[in-house]
CSV table of C-alpha atoms and ligand atoms in Angstrom, one decimal:
chain,number,residue,atom,x,y,z
A,1,UNK,CA,-136.2,62.8,102.9
A,2,UNK,CA,-137.6,61.2,99.7
A,3,UNK,CA,-141.0,59.6,100.1
A,4,UNK,CA,-142.6,57.0,97.7
A,5,UNK,CA,-146.5,57.1,98.1
A,6,UNK,CA,-148.4,54.3,96.7
A,7,UNK,CA,-152.3,53.9,96.4
A,8,UNK,CA,-153.0,50.2,96.7
A,9,UNK,CA,-156.0,50.7,94.2
A,10,UNK,CA,-156.0,50.6,90.5
A,11,UNK,CA,-159.2,52.6,90.3
A,12,UNK,CA,-158.9,56.2,88.7
A,13,UNK,CA,-161.3,57.6,91.0
A,14,UNK,CA,-159.7,55.9,94.1
A,15,UNK,CA,-160.2,57.3,97.6
A,16,UNK,CA,-156.8,55.9,98.6
A,17,UNK,CA,-155.1,57.8,95.7
A,18,UNK,CA,-156.9,61.0,97.2
A,19,UNK,CA,-155.4,60.0,100.6
A,20,UNK,CA,-151.8,59.6,99.3
A,21,UNK,CA,-152.1,62.9,97.4
A,22,UNK,CA,-153.3,64.6,100.8
A,23,UNK,CA,-150.4,63.1,102.7
A,24,UNK,CA,-147.9,64.3,99.8
A,25,UNK,CA,-149.4,67.8,100.1
A,26,UNK,CA,-148.6,67.9,103.9
A,27,UNK,CA,-145.2,66.5,103.3
A,28,UNK,CA,-144.5,69.0,100.3
A,29,UNK,CA,-145.2,71.8,102.8
A,30,UNK,CA,-142.1,70.4,104.7
A,31,UNK,CA,-140.0,70.4,101.6
A,32,UNK,CA,-139.8,66.7,101.4
A,33,UNK,CA,-139.3,65.0,97.9
A,34,UNK,CA,-142.4,63.0,96.9
A,35,UNK,CA,-143.3,60.5,94.2
A,36,UNK,CA,-146.9,59.5,93.9
A,37,UNK,CA,-148.2,56.5,92.1
A,38,UNK,CA,-151.2,54.1,91.8
A,39,UNK,CA,-151.0,50.5,91.6
A,40,UNK,CA,-152.3,50.9,88.2
A,41,UNK,CA,-149.0,52.4,87.1
A,42,UNK,CA,-147.5,48.9,87.6
A,43,UNK,CA,-149.7,46.5,85.7
A,44,UNK,CA,-148.9,42.8,86.9
A,45,UNK,CA,-150.2,39.4,86.4
A,46,UNK,CA,-151.5,37.3,89.1
A,47,UNK,CA,-148.3,35.6,90.3
A,48,UNK,CA,-147.7,32.4,88.7
A,49,UNK,CA,-144.5,30.5,89.3
A,50,UNK,CA,-144.7,29.0,85.5
A,51,UNK,CA,-145.0,32.6,84.1
A,52,UNK,CA,-142.0,33.6,86.0
A,53,UNK,CA,-140.0,30.7,85.0
A,54,UNK,CA,-140.9,31.3,81.4
A,55,UNK,CA,-140.9,35.1,81.4
A,56,UNK,CA,-139.0,36.4,84.4
A,57,UNK,CA,-140.2,39.1,86.8
A,58,UNK,CA,-142.3,41.7,84.8
A,59,UNK,CA,-140.8,45.0,84.1
A,60,UNK,CA,-143.3,46.7,86.0
A,61,UNK,CA,-142.4,44.8,89.3
A,62,UNK,CA,-138.8,45.9,88.6
A,63,UNK,CA,-139.9,49.5,88.2
A,64,UNK,CA,-141.9,49.4,91.4
A,65,UNK,CA,-139.0,47.9,93.2
A,66,UNK,CA,-136.6,50.4,92.0
A,67,UNK,CA,-138.9,53.1,93.3
A,68,UNK,CA,-139.2,51.6,96.5
A,69,UNK,CA,-135.4,51.2,96.9
A,70,UNK,CA,-134.7,54.8,95.7
A,71,UNK,CA,-136.9,56.2,98.4
A,72,UNK,CA,-136.0,56.8,102.1
A,73,UNK,CA,-139.6,55.8,103.1
A,74,UNK,CA,-142.7,54.5,101.6
A,75,UNK,CA,-146.4,55.4,102.4
A,76,UNK,CA,-149.1,52.9,101.1
A,77,UNK,CA,-152.9,53.8,101.2
A,78,UNK,CA,-154.5,50.5,100.9
A,79,UNK,CA,-158.2,49.5,100.3
A,80,UNK,CA,-159.8,46.9,102.6
A,81,UNK,CA,-161.5,44.0,100.6
A,82,UNK,CA,-163.5,41.7,102.6
A,83,UNK,CA,-161.8,42.6,105.7
A,84,UNK,CA,-158.4,41.9,104.6
A,85,UNK,CA,-155.6,43.1,102.2
A,86,UNK,CA,-156.8,44.0,98.7
A,87,UNK,CA,-155.6,41.4,96.1
A,88,UNK,CA,-153.9,43.7,93.9
A,89,UNK,CA,-151.5,45.0,96.7
A,90,UNK,CA,-150.6,41.7,98.0
A,91,UNK,CA,-149.8,40.5,94.3
A,92,UNK,CA,-147.6,43.3,93.9
A,93,UNK,CA,-145.7,42.8,97.2
A,94,UNK,CA,-145.4,39.2,96.1
A,95,UNK,CA,-143.8,40.1,92.7
A,96,UNK,CA,-141.4,42.6,94.3
A,97,UNK,CA,-140.4,39.7,96.8
A,98,UNK,CA,-139.1,37.8,93.7
A,99,UNK,CA,-136.3,40.2,93.1
A,100,UNK,CA,-133.0,39.9,94.6
A,101,UNK,CA,-132.4,42.0,96.5
A,102,UNK,CA,-135.9,42.8,97.1
A,103,UNK,CA,-136.8,46.3,98.1
A,104,UNK,CA,-138.3,46.0,101.7
A,105,UNK,CA,-135.5,45.1,104.0
A,106,UNK,CA,-135.5,47.8,106.8
A,107,UNK,CA,-137.5,50.1,104.4
A,108,UNK,CA,-139.7,52.4,106.8
A,109,UNK,CA,-143.2,52.0,105.7
A,110,UNK,CA,-146.4,53.7,106.9
A,111,UNK,CA,-149.9,52.3,106.1
A,112,UNK,CA,-152.8,54.5,105.5
A,113,UNK,CA,-156.4,53.4,104.3
A,114,UNK,CA,-159.4,54.8,103.1
A,115,UNK,CA,-163.1,53.3,102.7
A,116,UNK,CA,-166.5,54.6,102.1
A,117,UNK,CA,-167.3,52.3,105.1
A,118,UNK,CA,-167.2,53.4,108.7
A,119,UNK,CA,-164.4,51.2,109.8
A,120,UNK,CA,-162.0,53.1,107.6
A,121,UNK,CA,-160.2,50.1,105.9
A,122,UNK,CA,-158.1,49.5,109.2
A,123,UNK,CA,-158.8,45.6,109.4
A,124,UNK,CA,-157.2,45.5,106.0
A,125,UNK,CA,-154.2,47.5,107.1
A,126,UNK,CA,-153.6,44.8,109.8
A,127,UNK,CA,-153.5,42.3,107.1
A,128,UNK,CA,-151.2,44.5,105.0
A,129,UNK,CA,-148.5,44.7,107.8
A,130,UNK,CA,-148.0,40.9,107.6
A,131,UNK,CA,-146.3,40.4,104.2
A,132,UNK,CA,-144.4,43.5,104.6
A,133,UNK,CA,-143.0,42.5,108.0
A,134,UNK,CA,-142.3,39.2,107.0
A,135,UNK,CA,-140.0,40.8,104.3
A,136,UNK,CA,-138.2,42.9,106.9
A,137,UNK,CA,-139.9,46.3,106.4
A,138,UNK,CA,-140.0,48.6,109.3
A,139,UNK,CA,-143.8,49.2,109.2
A,140,UNK,CA,-144.7,52.2,111.6
A,141,UNK,CA,-146.7,51.2,114.4
A,142,UNK,CA,-149.3,53.8,114.0
A,143,UNK,CA,-151.6,53.6,111.1
A,144,UNK,CA,-154.3,56.0,109.7
A,145,UNK,CA,-157.5,55.3,108.3
A,146,UNK,CA,-160.3,57.5,106.7
A,147,UNK,CA,-164.0,56.3,106.9
A,148,UNK,CA,-166.8,57.7,104.9
A,149,UNK,CA,-164.1,58.5,102.4
A,150,UNK,CA,-166.7,59.4,99.8
A,151,UNK,CA,-167.4,62.5,101.8
A,152,UNK,CA,-163.9,63.2,103.4
A,153,UNK,CA,-162.1,65.1,100.8
A,154,UNK,CA,-162.6,68.7,99.7
A,155,UNK,CA,-162.3,69.5,95.9
A,156,UNK,CA,-158.7,71.0,96.7
A,157,UNK,CA,-157.6,67.2,97.8
A,158,UNK,CA,-157.1,68.0,101.4
A,159,UNK,CA,-159.3,66.3,104.3
A,160,UNK,CA,-162.3,68.4,105.0
A,161,UNK,CA,-162.2,67.7,108.7
A,162,UNK,CA,-159.5,69.8,110.3
A,163,UNK,CA,-159.1,67.5,113.2
A,164,UNK,CA,-158.4,64.7,110.9
A,165,UNK,CA,-155.9,66.4,108.7
A,166,UNK,CA,-154.2,67.4,111.8
A,167,UNK,CA,-154.0,63.9,113.1
A,168,UNK,CA,-152.6,62.7,109.6
A,169,UNK,CA,-150.1,65.7,109.9
A,170,UNK,CA,-148.9,64.5,113.4
A,171,UNK,CA,-148.6,60.8,112.2
A,172,UNK,CA,-146.5,62.0,109.2
A,173,UNK,CA,-144.4,64.1,111.6
A,174,UNK,CA,-143.7,61.0,113.7
A,175,UNK,CA,-143.2,58.7,110.7
A,176,UNK,CA,-140.5,61.1,109.2
A,177,UNK,CA,-138.6,61.3,112.5
A,178,UNK,CA,-138.7,57.5,112.6
A,179,UNK,CA,-137.6,57.3,109.1
A,180,UNK,CA,-134.7,59.6,109.6
A,181,UNK,CA,-133.6,57.8,112.7
A,182,UNK,CA,-133.9,54.2,111.6
B,1,FMN,C1,-164.5,42.9,96.5
B,1,FMN,C2,-164.6,44.3,97.5
B,1,FMN,C3,-164.6,44.0,98.9
B,1,FMN,C4,-164.7,45.1,99.7
B,1,FMN,N1,-164.6,44.9,101.0
B,1,FMN,C5,-164.7,45.9,101.8
B,1,FMN,C6,-164.5,45.7,103.3
B,1,FMN,O1,-164.2,44.8,103.7
B,1,FMN,N2,-164.4,46.8,104.1
B,1,FMN,C7,-164.6,48.2,103.5
B,1,FMN,O2,-164.6,49.2,104.2
B,1,FMN,N3,-164.9,48.3,102.2
B,1,FMN,C8,-164.8,47.2,101.4
B,1,FMN,N4,-165.1,47.5,100.0
B,1,FMN,C9,-165.2,48.8,99.5
B,1,FMN,C10,-164.0,49.5,99.3
B,1,FMN,O3,-163.6,50.1,100.5
B,1,FMN,C11,-164.3,50.6,98.2
B,1,FMN,O4,-164.6,50.0,97.0
B,1,FMN,C12,-163.2,51.6,98.1
B,1,FMN,O5,-163.7,52.7,97.2
B,1,FMN,C13,-161.9,50.9,97.5
B,1,FMN,O6,-160.8,51.8,97.5
B,1,FMN,P1,-160.5,52.8,96.3
B,1,FMN,O7,-161.5,53.9,96.4
B,1,FMN,O8,-159.2,53.3,96.6
B,1,FMN,O9,-160.5,52.1,95.0
B,1,FMN,C14,-165.0,46.3,99.1
B,1,FMN,C15,-164.9,46.5,97.7
B,1,FMN,C16,-164.8,45.5,97.0
B,1,FMN,C17,-164.8,45.6,95.4
């Protein structure tokens, strides 16, 4: 299986980037192919129909779309902003939706989230489901959030709490089966 893992944050020190790396490490142990990116690798202007009419869809949206199409499954770790989807991620989804075909139809997609707050970004994940499901992605019913993310990762990049790490591993196992059988 080929997984495309995306941090929905642009920040270099992003906890969501740490979480996709931790997930990728678990999948690597099962010999899956993985490509990890941060949203910062795909710089995009805020969607504007006039911009699109004049310039077309930006190359970085095309590149992001190609990577999603090339993967068997997508894993996104998304920050929560003010209880909802972070603007950068919504904007990237909007840009990818302007390509024909767009990459989301029937794409198995798992949502993770990390936040220094206690609520683990989970409210934001419910919002992130909406545009993805509208576009026809097969968003996995289970989601996984890491709260107190500023304390959650060991220097090697794994989750410090063995129970939390095991839970992530189990979700990844079920998501892999779901993606293989879709
Ligand atoms: C505008 C803004 C709104 C935020 N709203 C929330 C929120 O509703 N819930 C939450 O848990 N954290 C919130 N945070 C804190 C983020 O979870 C925190 O900045 C986190 O580190 C972002 O993810 P990252 O580390 O991957 O960049 C907010 C941060 C910003 C800048």
